[in-house]
């Protein structure tokens, strides 16, 4: 069916004055303020009046260049380049250098935890954390997460056991966790998906009742809080990813944070091959070290983090307002009484929406809006898990349903309010059953 008439109430983009603060996109190599990756040229937007204006139906795309989910937030160029220059002058590039140590101290202080053990990426951080906790046998995790959560276990021949999620929160459902416990279960890895906290208290109660170790994959949760306390101090340890696509990045990077002195010491050894001083290996280990240049990026981005949050929050509110008038689409809410990083703009497509989720993504891609289907199809539907547990989906109905319904939209400092309204206008036409 083809849509008729102009889409109303969406403020279809035309690049006009929207009354909102404009970001210029000027590169701040002089270090004036926060770096914008690349501003989208407002003049390239088209007005969408009907299905005929959609690129998927043959019209030119709304955006001349791809708009990515996960465009990096990059802090002040000048300060970063100064740090990079200092590193080159110092001749110290890695192996627990002074910048990495400063980074660890700053992160620990920011999060209010005793230890930050910086790593080369979030996946290695997960592997080291689970190993340091001596997890083995079976460990309960959500399937609705990035594959690294499960792979970090499987890589060590620990069996990830997938528990279902609460469809309202997209996080582990404690009752489902409880149902998956067996005599082989040694731990639970909760994920704070989209930066919204897992049901920490309930998982703590289950872990304590069944003598299980509890840790969190907080890859999405840097700068987010639960009951006013920043994520990082819950469970026995929490793992962050500082990948380029994350709200806060160190190019590649990650960290395990913990209040447990013994655990922190063990993880420091493990990330450096188990070396304790020259020529003395006292533990099996790997190479999980964070490079100095990554830590320099982290220190720089930490200084500009408030700007990143403000931009993301503004984008999120623009999306929420623009999509509120589209029947059948809802933007996942963040609890405004908590701290959030608003890094993920997650839209759920109702079953009655006239266009499938996959078709929505195709239509957006045709407009150069590279929306993503995170975390479809769920880990249990990917290898090797799909072959290991072909019937896992039977106990994961909410995971399957949510994974079929979610579209993640682009945000970040490169995106302007009128671009967001343009994206919403595409969705508005699709709501008319336009393709
Ligand atoms: N646990 C959870 C819950 C996670 O979400 C992740 C990572 C991990 C653990 C593991 O942490 P790390 O080991 O990665 O530190 C991306 C990221 O690569 C991955 O780090 C992240 N989760 C996941 C949610 O997203 P892909 O497969 O979507 O990446 P890719 O290459 O398609 O990039 C995503 C978008 O970002 C693209 O549209 C391009 C854009 N992009 C990407 C990069 C790297 C840029 O604009 N600039 C860039 O530099 O996984």
Tab-separated table of C-alpha atoms and ligand atoms in Angstrom:
chain	number	residue	atom	x	y	z
A	1	UNK	CA	0.000	0.000	0.000
A	2	UNK	CA	1.258	3.476	-0.838
A	3	UNK	CA	1.023	6.333	1.634
A	4	UNK	CA	-0.774	9.510	0.663
A	5	UNK	CA	-0.297	13.059	1.836
A	6	UNK	CA	2.318	14.896	3.819
A	7	UNK	CA	3.550	13.345	7.069
A	8	UNK	CA	2.286	15.617	9.794
A	9	UNK	CA	3.618	16.316	13.236
A	10	UNK	CA	7.096	15.029	12.540
A	11	UNK	CA	8.741	18.261	11.527
A	12	UNK	CA	10.015	16.631	8.353
A	13	UNK	CA	13.539	17.864	7.861
A	14	UNK	CA	14.346	20.678	5.571
A	15	UNK	CA	17.405	21.994	7.314
A	16	UNK	CA	15.528	25.110	8.415
A	17	UNK	CA	16.051	26.926	11.685
A	18	UNK	CA	14.728	24.560	14.347
A	19	UNK	CA	15.341	26.838	17.303
A	20	UNK	CA	17.824	24.395	18.776
A	21	UNK	CA	21.501	24.996	19.358
A	22	UNK	CA	23.419	24.294	16.164
A	23	UNK	CA	26.696	22.470	16.193
A	24	UNK	CA	28.921	23.713	13.488
A	25	UNK	CA	30.955	20.599	12.796
A	26	UNK	CA	34.128	22.660	12.543
A	27	UNK	CA	37.123	20.528	13.364
A	28	UNK	CA	38.626	21.826	16.527
A	29	UNK	CA	42.253	21.115	15.813
A	30	UNK	CA	42.905	24.356	17.659
A	31	UNK	CA	41.334	22.731	20.667
A	32	UNK	CA	38.429	25.129	21.053
A	33	UNK	CA	35.897	22.615	22.277
A	34	UNK	CA	34.585	19.124	21.806
A	35	UNK	CA	35.333	17.565	18.433
A	36	UNK	CA	32.433	16.810	16.118
A	37	UNK	CA	33.217	13.880	13.897
A	38	UNK	CA	31.451	15.262	10.863
A	39	UNK	CA	28.303	17.234	10.784
A	40	UNK	CA	25.692	16.177	8.300
A	41	UNK	CA	24.999	18.841	5.711
A	42	UNK	CA	21.494	20.113	6.341
A	43	UNK	CA	21.026	21.160	2.754
A	44	UNK	CA	21.162	17.539	1.660
A	45	UNK	CA	17.951	16.665	3.504
A	46	UNK	CA	14.845	16.085	1.514
A	47	UNK	CA	11.271	16.548	2.617
A	48	UNK	CA	9.318	13.321	2.708
A	49	UNK	CA	5.697	13.802	1.764
A	50	UNK	CA	4.729	10.351	0.591
A	51	UNK	CA	6.065	6.899	-0.124
A	52	UNK	CA	7.254	8.111	-3.496
A	53	UNK	CA	9.844	10.276	-1.698
A	54	UNK	CA	11.483	7.251	-0.077
A	55	UNK	CA	14.818	6.049	-1.425
A	56	UNK	CA	13.650	2.450	-1.149
A	57	UNK	CA	11.051	3.401	-3.769
A	58	UNK	CA	13.637	4.949	-6.064
A	59	UNK	CA	13.958	8.534	-4.755
A	60	UNK	CA	17.403	9.941	-3.895
A	61	UNK	CA	18.555	9.204	-0.331
A	62	UNK	CA	17.889	11.723	2.399
A	63	UNK	CA	21.546	11.873	3.412
A	64	UNK	CA	24.449	12.203	1.030
A	65	UNK	CA	26.746	10.236	3.337
A	66	UNK	CA	26.105	7.294	5.657
A	67	UNK	CA	24.996	8.136	9.177
A	68	UNK	CA	26.372	5.447	11.464
A	69	UNK	CA	25.240	4.042	14.757
A	70	UNK	CA	28.347	4.098	16.930
A	71	UNK	CA	30.092	7.158	15.511
A	72	UNK	CA	32.873	7.864	18.019
A	73	UNK	CA	32.702	10.640	20.589
A	74	UNK	CA	36.093	12.313	20.409
A	75	UNK	CA	37.274	14.877	22.922
A	76	UNK	CA	39.504	17.879	22.461
A	77	UNK	CA	42.003	17.325	19.621
A	78	UNK	CA	44.663	19.608	20.934
A	79	UNK	CA	44.834	18.010	24.359
A	80	UNK	CA	44.898	14.551	22.839
A	81	UNK	CA	47.648	15.471	20.375
A	82	UNK	CA	49.697	17.018	23.167
A	83	UNK	CA	49.409	13.797	25.119
A	84	UNK	CA	50.319	11.769	22.009
A	85	UNK	CA	53.380	13.948	21.496
A	86	UNK	CA	54.395	13.520	25.143
A	87	UNK	CA	54.121	9.748	24.752
A	88	UNK	CA	56.361	9.783	21.689
A	89	UNK	CA	58.898	11.960	23.498
A	90	UNK	CA	58.857	9.699	26.531
A	91	UNK	CA	59.593	6.524	24.582
A	92	UNK	CA	57.169	4.624	26.823
A	93	UNK	CA	54.325	3.161	24.756
A	94	UNK	CA	52.793	0.307	26.750
A	95	UNK	CA	53.271	-2.103	29.687
A	96	UNK	CA	51.562	-0.255	32.505
A	97	UNK	CA	52.968	3.143	31.550
A	98	UNK	CA	52.335	6.394	33.420
A	99	UNK	CA	49.367	7.456	31.254
A	100	UNK	CA	47.654	4.087	31.719
A	101	UNK	CA	48.232	4.340	35.465
A	102	UNK	CA	46.795	7.848	35.564
A	103	UNK	CA	43.855	6.636	33.505
A	104	UNK	CA	43.179	3.813	35.963
A	105	UNK	CA	43.288	6.194	38.912
A	106	UNK	CA	40.958	8.666	37.238
A	107	UNK	CA	38.449	5.969	36.266
A	108	UNK	CA	38.465	4.417	39.729
A	109	UNK	CA	37.970	7.826	41.348
A	110	UNK	CA	35.181	8.729	38.943
A	111	UNK	CA	33.335	5.456	39.559
A	112	UNK	CA	34.012	5.402	43.295
A	113	UNK	CA	35.676	1.965	43.263
A	114	UNK	CA	38.972	0.806	44.747
A	115	UNK	CA	40.489	-0.611	41.554
A	116	UNK	CA	40.382	-0.113	37.823
A	117	UNK	CA	42.405	-2.626	35.826
A	118	UNK	CA	42.641	-1.192	32.315
A	119	UNK	CA	42.704	-3.633	29.415
A	120	UNK	CA	43.196	-3.693	25.653
A	121	UNK	CA	39.481	-4.305	24.988
A	122	UNK	CA	36.242	-5.321	26.691
A	123	UNK	CA	36.323	-8.924	25.485
A	124	UNK	CA	39.734	-9.658	27.008
A	125	UNK	CA	38.557	-7.841	30.140
A	126	UNK	CA	35.570	-10.210	30.332
A	127	UNK	CA	37.819	-13.233	29.813
A	128	UNK	CA	40.267	-12.159	32.480
A	129	UNK	CA	37.515	-11.295	34.947
A	130	UNK	CA	35.724	-14.620	34.543
A	131	UNK	CA	39.022	-16.472	34.815
A	132	UNK	CA	40.097	-14.540	37.882
A	133	UNK	CA	36.750	-15.393	39.485
A	134	UNK	CA	37.474	-19.047	38.684
A	135	UNK	CA	34.212	-19.542	36.867
A	136	UNK	CA	33.862	-22.949	35.290
A	137	UNK	CA	31.153	-25.443	34.307
A	138	UNK	CA	28.082	-23.367	33.481
A	139	UNK	CA	27.595	-19.639	33.763
A	140	UNK	CA	24.235	-17.959	33.267
A	141	UNK	CA	24.109	-15.037	30.833
A	142	UNK	CA	21.492	-13.329	28.717
A	143	UNK	CA	21.336	-14.306	25.051
A	144	UNK	CA	20.148	-10.805	24.210
A	145	UNK	CA	23.574	-9.157	24.289
A	146	UNK	CA	26.586	-8.616	22.047
A	147	UNK	CA	28.180	-11.951	21.190
A	148	UNK	CA	31.327	-11.116	23.195
A	149	UNK	CA	29.501	-11.741	26.482
A	150	UNK	CA	28.968	-15.391	25.538
A	151	UNK	CA	32.195	-15.854	23.587
A	152	UNK	CA	34.347	-14.687	26.498
A	153	UNK	CA	33.051	-17.708	28.421
A	154	UNK	CA	33.067	-20.201	25.575
A	155	UNK	CA	36.635	-19.202	24.695
A	156	UNK	CA	37.623	-20.636	28.074
A	157	UNK	CA	35.457	-23.716	27.692
A	158	UNK	CA	32.944	-22.412	30.177
A	159	UNK	CA	29.397	-23.153	29.000
A	160	UNK	CA	27.217	-20.061	28.635
A	161	UNK	CA	23.679	-20.909	29.696
A	162	UNK	CA	21.206	-18.453	28.227
A	163	UNK	CA	18.449	-17.128	30.465
A	164	UNK	CA	15.521	-15.111	29.187
A	165	UNK	CA	15.070	-11.377	29.591
A	166	UNK	CA	12.302	-9.194	30.923
A	167	UNK	CA	10.738	-7.718	27.775
A	168	UNK	CA	10.192	-4.389	29.542
A	169	UNK	CA	13.812	-3.860	30.580
A	170	UNK	CA	15.670	-6.041	28.025
A	171	UNK	CA	17.784	-7.208	30.981
A	172	UNK	CA	17.930	-10.637	32.640
A	173	UNK	CA	14.692	-11.799	34.206
A	174	UNK	CA	15.674	-13.036	37.718
A	175	UNK	CA	13.000	-15.752	37.622
A	176	UNK	CA	14.461	-17.060	34.364
A	177	UNK	CA	17.961	-17.033	35.871
A	178	UNK	CA	16.719	-19.005	38.819
A	179	UNK	CA	15.191	-21.619	36.480
A	180	UNK	CA	18.483	-22.166	34.634
A	181	UNK	CA	20.561	-23.031	37.722
A	182	UNK	CA	21.958	-26.577	37.787
A	183	UNK	CA	24.553	-28.292	39.990
A	184	UNK	CA	27.180	-27.250	37.404
A	185	UNK	CA	26.384	-23.523	37.651
A	186	UNK	CA	29.215	-21.455	39.095
A	187	UNK	CA	28.245	-17.903	38.251
A	188	UNK	CA	26.041	-15.264	36.668
A	189	UNK	CA	27.149	-12.554	34.261
A	190	UNK	CA	24.482	-9.837	34.139
A	191	UNK	CA	24.578	-7.286	31.332
A	192	UNK	CA	23.472	-3.674	31.838
A	193	UNK	CA	21.993	-3.547	28.377
A	194	UNK	CA	21.766	-0.122	26.722
A	195	UNK	CA	23.266	1.284	29.949
A	196	UNK	CA	20.141	0.468	31.961
A	197	UNK	CA	21.050	-1.419	35.112
A	198	UNK	CA	20.451	-5.153	35.475
A	199	UNK	CA	18.219	-6.229	38.382
A	200	UNK	CA	21.246	-6.142	40.658
A	201	UNK	CA	19.528	-6.782	44.008
A	202	UNK	CA	17.571	-9.757	42.723
A	203	UNK	CA	20.651	-11.284	41.089
A	204	UNK	CA	22.653	-10.727	44.280
A	205	UNK	CA	19.972	-12.600	46.237
A	206	UNK	CA	20.031	-15.534	43.795
A	207	UNK	CA	23.845	-15.627	43.765
A	208	UNK	CA	24.047	-15.626	47.520
A	209	UNK	CA	21.339	-18.287	47.943
A	210	UNK	CA	23.035	-20.639	45.456
A	211	UNK	CA	26.622	-19.741	46.285
A	212	UNK	CA	27.314	-18.369	42.807
A	213	UNK	CA	29.732	-15.674	41.758
A	214	UNK	CA	28.154	-12.575	40.282
A	215	UNK	CA	29.735	-10.111	37.891
A	216	UNK	CA	28.446	-7.657	35.321
A	217	UNK	CA	29.183	-6.858	31.738
A	218	UNK	CA	28.830	-3.082	32.014
A	219	UNK	CA	30.090	-2.446	28.478
A	220	UNK	CA	27.174	-0.110	27.765
A	221	UNK	CA	26.987	1.414	31.213
A	222	UNK	CA	29.863	3.837	31.658
A	223	UNK	CA	28.509	6.933	33.394
A	224	UNK	CA	25.142	5.309	34.197
A	225	UNK	CA	23.802	4.783	37.692
A	226	UNK	CA	21.577	2.525	39.759
A	227	UNK	CA	19.949	4.052	42.841
A	228	UNK	CA	22.244	7.029	42.349
A	229	UNK	CA	25.418	4.933	42.432
A	230	UNK	CA	27.469	4.695	39.248
A	231	UNK	CA	27.648	1.251	37.666
A	232	UNK	CA	31.030	-0.282	38.388
A	233	UNK	CA	30.724	-1.136	42.058
A	234	UNK	CA	28.169	-3.927	41.828
A	235	UNK	CA	28.767	-7.664	41.999
A	236	UNK	CA	32.302	-8.934	42.505
A	237	UNK	CA	33.514	-6.930	39.539
A	238	UNK	CA	32.201	-5.096	36.511
A	239	UNK	CA	33.606	-4.960	33.002
A	240	UNK	CA	33.562	-1.950	30.690
A	241	UNK	CA	34.240	-1.749	26.988
A	242	UNK	CA	35.908	1.414	25.775
A	243	UNK	CA	35.593	0.461	22.132
A	244	UNK	CA	35.396	3.243	19.515
A	245	UNK	CA	31.636	2.815	19.213
A	246	UNK	CA	30.996	3.148	22.932
A	247	UNK	CA	29.839	6.327	24.648
A	248	UNK	CA	33.312	6.659	26.111
A	249	UNK	CA	36.188	5.288	24.062
A	250	UNK	CA	39.925	4.698	24.123
A	251	UNK	CA	40.023	3.655	20.422
A	252	UNK	CA	40.020	0.020	21.590
A	253	UNK	CA	39.996	-0.640	25.299
A	254	UNK	CA	38.230	-1.895	28.348
A	255	UNK	CA	38.589	-2.320	32.081
A	256	UNK	CA	37.582	-4.453	34.994
A	257	UNK	CA	36.662	-2.466	38.078
A	258	UNK	CA	36.297	-3.963	41.519
A	259	UNK	CA	36.471	-3.277	45.243
A	260	UNK	CA	38.205	-6.605	45.842
A	261	UNK	CA	41.972	-6.090	46.382
A	262	UNK	CA	42.916	-9.743	45.838
A	263	UNK	CA	40.896	-10.018	42.649
A	264	UNK	CA	42.409	-6.800	41.283
A	265	UNK	CA	45.927	-8.028	41.970
A	266	UNK	CA	45.211	-11.332	40.265
A	267	UNK	CA	43.806	-9.591	37.191
A	268	UNK	CA	46.843	-7.282	36.969
A	269	UNK	CA	49.044	-10.371	36.834
A	270	UNK	CA	46.804	-12.116	34.310
A	271	UNK	CA	46.763	-9.168	31.914
A	272	UNK	CA	50.594	-9.178	31.840
A	273	UNK	CA	51.341	-12.877	31.170
A	274	UNK	CA	51.459	-13.559	34.910
A	275	UNK	CA	54.722	-11.642	35.349
A	276	UNK	CA	55.604	-10.557	38.846
A	277	UNK	CA	58.771	-8.579	38.307
A	278	UNK	CA	61.514	-9.455	35.817
A	279	UNK	CA	61.837	-13.093	34.752
A	280	UNK	CA	59.303	-14.316	37.265
A	281	UNK	CA	55.986	-15.703	36.075
A	282	UNK	CA	53.745	-16.789	38.912
A	283	UNK	CA	50.470	-17.222	37.085
A	284	UNK	CA	49.083	-18.227	33.689
A	285	UNK	CA	48.275	-15.034	31.863
A	286	UNK	CA	47.686	-13.312	28.576
A	287	UNK	CA	48.347	-9.927	27.022
A	288	UNK	CA	45.491	-7.664	28.088
A	289	UNK	CA	47.435	-4.438	28.548
A	290	UNK	CA	46.147	-1.031	27.574
A	291	UNK	CA	48.513	0.983	25.350
A	292	UNK	CA	49.559	4.491	26.397
A	293	UNK	CA	47.950	6.084	23.348
A	294	UNK	CA	44.625	4.449	24.257
A	295	UNK	CA	44.886	5.748	27.812
A	296	UNK	CA	45.662	9.227	26.427
A	297	UNK	CA	42.462	9.088	24.409
A	298	UNK	CA	40.623	7.958	27.543
A	299	UNK	CA	41.946	10.825	29.668
A	300	UNK	CA	40.993	13.312	26.956
A	301	UNK	CA	37.508	11.887	26.517
A	302	UNK	CA	36.980	11.773	30.274
A	303	UNK	CA	37.493	15.535	30.338
A	304	UNK	CA	34.780	16.027	27.697
A	305	UNK	CA	32.373	13.394	28.933
A	306	UNK	CA	29.752	15.846	30.190
A	307	UNK	CA	29.500	17.263	26.669
A	308	UNK	CA	28.990	13.777	25.245
A	309	UNK	CA	26.165	13.112	27.692
A	310	UNK	CA	24.515	16.467	26.970
A	311	UNK	CA	24.636	15.839	23.224
A	312	UNK	CA	23.351	12.288	23.499
A	313	UNK	CA	20.572	13.370	25.842
A	314	UNK	CA	19.520	16.129	23.498
A	315	UNK	CA	19.485	13.692	20.562
A	316	UNK	CA	17.543	11.149	22.574
A	317	UNK	CA	14.914	13.734	23.516
A	318	UNK	CA	14.619	14.878	19.897
A	319	UNK	CA	14.058	11.302	18.771
A	320	UNK	CA	11.590	10.647	21.578
A	321	UNK	CA	9.547	13.740	20.739
A	322	UNK	CA	9.592	13.123	16.993
A	323	UNK	CA	8.767	9.417	17.227
A	324	UNK	CA	6.060	9.910	19.866
A	325	UNK	CA	3.616	10.774	17.067
A	326	UNK	CA	4.362	7.610	15.080
A	327	UNK	CA	1.882	4.888	16.047
A	328	UNK	CA	3.455	1.497	16.606
A	329	UNK	CA	6.955	2.770	17.397
A	330	UNK	CA	8.270	3.484	20.875
A	331	UNK	CA	11.627	4.748	22.038
A	332	UNK	CA	13.048	2.824	24.989
A	333	UNK	CA	12.937	5.069	28.072
A	334	UNK	CA	15.790	5.954	30.374
A	335	UNK	CA	15.034	6.546	34.046
A	336	UNK	CA	15.567	10.284	34.400
A	337	UNK	CA	16.115	9.927	38.149
A	338	UNK	CA	19.351	8.070	37.333
A	339	UNK	CA	22.482	9.086	35.458
A	340	UNK	CA	22.402	7.843	31.864
A	341	UNK	CA	24.760	8.148	28.918
A	342	UNK	CA	21.903	7.932	26.355
A	343	UNK	CA	24.263	6.179	23.926
A	344	UNK	CA	21.637	3.884	22.481
A	345	UNK	CA	18.451	5.143	20.869
A	346	UNK	CA	16.445	1.942	20.854
A	347	UNK	CA	13.144	1.824	18.996
A	348	UNK	CA	10.689	-1.028	19.433
A	349	UNK	CA	8.369	-1.871	16.597
A	350	UNK	CA	4.902	-3.016	17.692
A	351	UNK	CA	3.496	-6.180	16.077
A	352	UNK	CA	0.749	-4.095	14.442
A	353	UNK	CA	3.182	-1.751	12.683
A	354	UNK	CA	2.386	-2.168	8.981
A	355	UNK	CA	6.018	-2.663	7.907
A	356	UNK	CA	8.331	-5.340	9.297
A	357	UNK	CA	11.329	-4.375	11.383
A	358	UNK	CA	13.647	-5.721	8.701
A	359	UNK	CA	11.926	-3.664	6.027
A	360	UNK	CA	12.241	-0.566	8.231
A	361	UNK	CA	15.983	-1.156	8.455
A	362	UNK	CA	16.185	-1.629	4.668
A	363	UNK	CA	14.278	1.609	4.111
A	364	UNK	CA	16.560	3.487	6.524
A	365	UNK	CA	19.691	2.077	4.915
A	366	UNK	CA	18.417	3.193	1.504
A	367	UNK	CA	18.307	6.730	2.982
A	368	UNK	CA	21.905	6.295	4.228
A	369	UNK	CA	20.758	5.899	7.828
A	370	UNK	CA	22.687	2.818	8.935
A	371	UNK	CA	20.325	1.726	11.705
A	372	UNK	CA	21.170	-1.600	13.374
A	373	UNK	CA	19.217	-4.642	14.582
A	374	UNK	CA	21.204	-5.023	17.809
A	375	UNK	CA	21.240	-7.749	19.217
A	376	UNK	CA	19.386	-9.842	16.712
A	377	UNK	CA	19.175	-12.813	16.397
A	378	UNK	CA	20.390	-13.365	19.979
A	379	UNK	CA	23.539	-15.294	20.880
A	380	UNK	CA	21.632	-18.587	21.001
A	381	UNK	CA	20.938	-18.245	17.289
A	382	UNK	CA	24.595	-17.776	16.405
A	383	UNK	CA	27.393	-20.325	16.188
A	384	UNK	CA	28.528	-22.311	17.998
A	385	UNK	CA	25.551	-21.951	20.332
A	386	UNK	CA	22.929	-22.565	17.655
A	387	UNK	CA	24.455	-25.980	16.964
A	388	UNK	CA	25.107	-26.771	20.617
A	389	UNK	CA	21.584	-25.912	21.773
A	390	UNK	CA	19.223	-26.004	18.794
A	391	UNK	CA	16.185	-25.814	21.079
A	392	UNK	CA	17.379	-22.969	23.320
A	393	UNK	CA	14.784	-20.656	21.801
A	394	UNK	CA	12.042	-22.610	23.561
A	395	UNK	CA	13.094	-21.131	26.896
A	396	UNK	CA	13.904	-17.711	25.435
A	397	UNK	CA	10.560	-16.429	24.127
A	398	UNK	CA	11.103	-12.842	25.275
A	399	UNK	CA	14.606	-12.771	23.829
A	400	UNK	CA	13.260	-13.923	20.478
A	401	UNK	CA	10.410	-11.422	20.517
A	402	UNK	CA	12.506	-8.427	21.533
A	403	UNK	CA	15.322	-9.298	19.100
A	404	UNK	CA	12.764	-9.295	16.266
A	405	UNK	CA	11.411	-5.872	17.209
A	406	UNK	CA	14.354	-3.614	17.922
A	407	UNK	CA	15.963	-1.000	15.711
A	408	UNK	CA	18.876	1.056	17.053
A	409	UNK	CA	19.171	4.535	15.528
A	410	UNK	CA	22.260	6.706	15.075
A	411	UNK	CA	23.162	9.266	17.702
A	412	UNK	CA	26.301	11.064	18.883
A	413	UNK	CA	27.932	14.406	18.385
A	414	UNK	CA	27.821	14.307	14.572
A	415	UNK	CA	24.046	14.299	14.424
A	416	UNK	CA	21.855	17.408	14.406
A	417	UNK	CA	18.272	17.836	15.500
A	418	UNK	CA	17.024	18.422	11.967
A	419	UNK	CA	18.694	15.183	10.825
A	420	UNK	CA	16.881	13.391	13.627
A	421	UNK	CA	13.577	14.863	12.527
A	422	UNK	CA	14.418	13.763	9.006
A	423	UNK	CA	14.948	10.192	10.213
A	424	UNK	CA	11.669	10.351	12.126
A	425	UNK	CA	9.876	11.564	9.002
A	426	UNK	CA	11.045	8.413	7.178
A	427	UNK	CA	9.600	6.314	9.990
A	428	UNK	CA	6.393	8.361	9.850
A	429	UNK	CA	5.812	7.490	6.202
A	430	UNK	CA	6.586	3.840	6.919
A	431	UNK	CA	3.864	3.915	9.591
A	432	UNK	CA	1.429	4.526	6.757
A	433	UNK	CA	2.418	1.184	5.282
A	434	UNK	CA	4.412	2.907	2.625
A	435	UNK	CA	6.661	0.113	1.340
B	1	LIG	N1	29.817	-6.806	25.874
B	1	LIG	C1	28.909	-6.008	25.290
B	1	LIG	C2	27.547	-5.937	25.888
B	1	LIG	C3	29.244	-5.253	24.152
B	1	LIG	O1	28.319	-4.468	23.564
B	1	LIG	C4	30.556	-5.340	23.645
B	1	LIG	C5	30.926	-4.610	22.459
B	1	LIG	C6	31.480	-6.178	24.311
B	1	LIG	C7	31.065	-6.899	25.426
B	1	LIG	C8	32.891	-6.341	23.835
B	1	LIG	O2	33.672	-5.191	23.990
B	1	LIG	P1	34.935	-4.927	22.990
B	1	LIG	O3	35.784	-6.153	23.018
B	1	LIG	O4	34.375	-4.617	21.634
B	1	LIG	O5	35.608	-3.742	23.625
B	1	LIG	C9	30.206	-2.937	17.690
B	1	LIG	C10	31.494	-2.874	18.464
B	1	LIG	O6	32.581	-3.338	17.686
B	1	LIG	C11	31.460	-3.612	19.762
B	1	LIG	O7	32.542	-3.132	20.525
B	1	LIG	C12	30.175	-3.319	20.517
B	1	LIG	N2	30.035	-4.108	21.720
B	1	LIG	C13	28.986	-3.604	19.634
B	1	LIG	C14	27.691	-3.266	20.324
B	1	LIG	O8	29.069	-2.768	18.485
B	1	LIG	P2	29.643	-4.065	15.448
B	1	LIG	O9	29.826	-5.435	14.922
B	1	LIG	O10	28.294	-3.483	15.414
B	1	LIG	O11	30.726	-3.059	14.817
B	1	LIG	P3	30.722	-2.263	13.453
B	1	LIG	O12	32.085	-2.344	12.883
B	1	LIG	O13	29.589	-2.691	12.611
B	1	LIG	O14	30.534	-0.753	13.917
B	1	LIG	C15	29.298	-0.267	14.374
B	1	LIG	C16	29.010	1.094	13.720
B	1	LIG	O15	29.907	2.064	14.198
B	1	LIG	C17	29.122	1.075	12.209
B	1	LIG	O16	27.962	1.689	11.685
B	1	LIG	C18	30.351	1.913	11.911
B	1	LIG	C19	30.509	2.798	13.129
B	1	LIG	N3	31.912	3.058	13.444
B	1	LIG	C20	32.686	2.026	13.906
B	1	LIG	C21	33.995	2.240	14.240
B	1	LIG	C22	34.845	1.104	14.751
B	1	LIG	C23	32.430	4.313	13.287
B	1	LIG	O17	31.718	5.220	12.850
B	1	LIG	N4	33.730	4.537	13.641
B	1	LIG	C24	34.551	3.555	14.110
B	1	LIG	O18	35.709	3.815	14.421
B	1	LIG	O19	30.137	-4.113	16.958
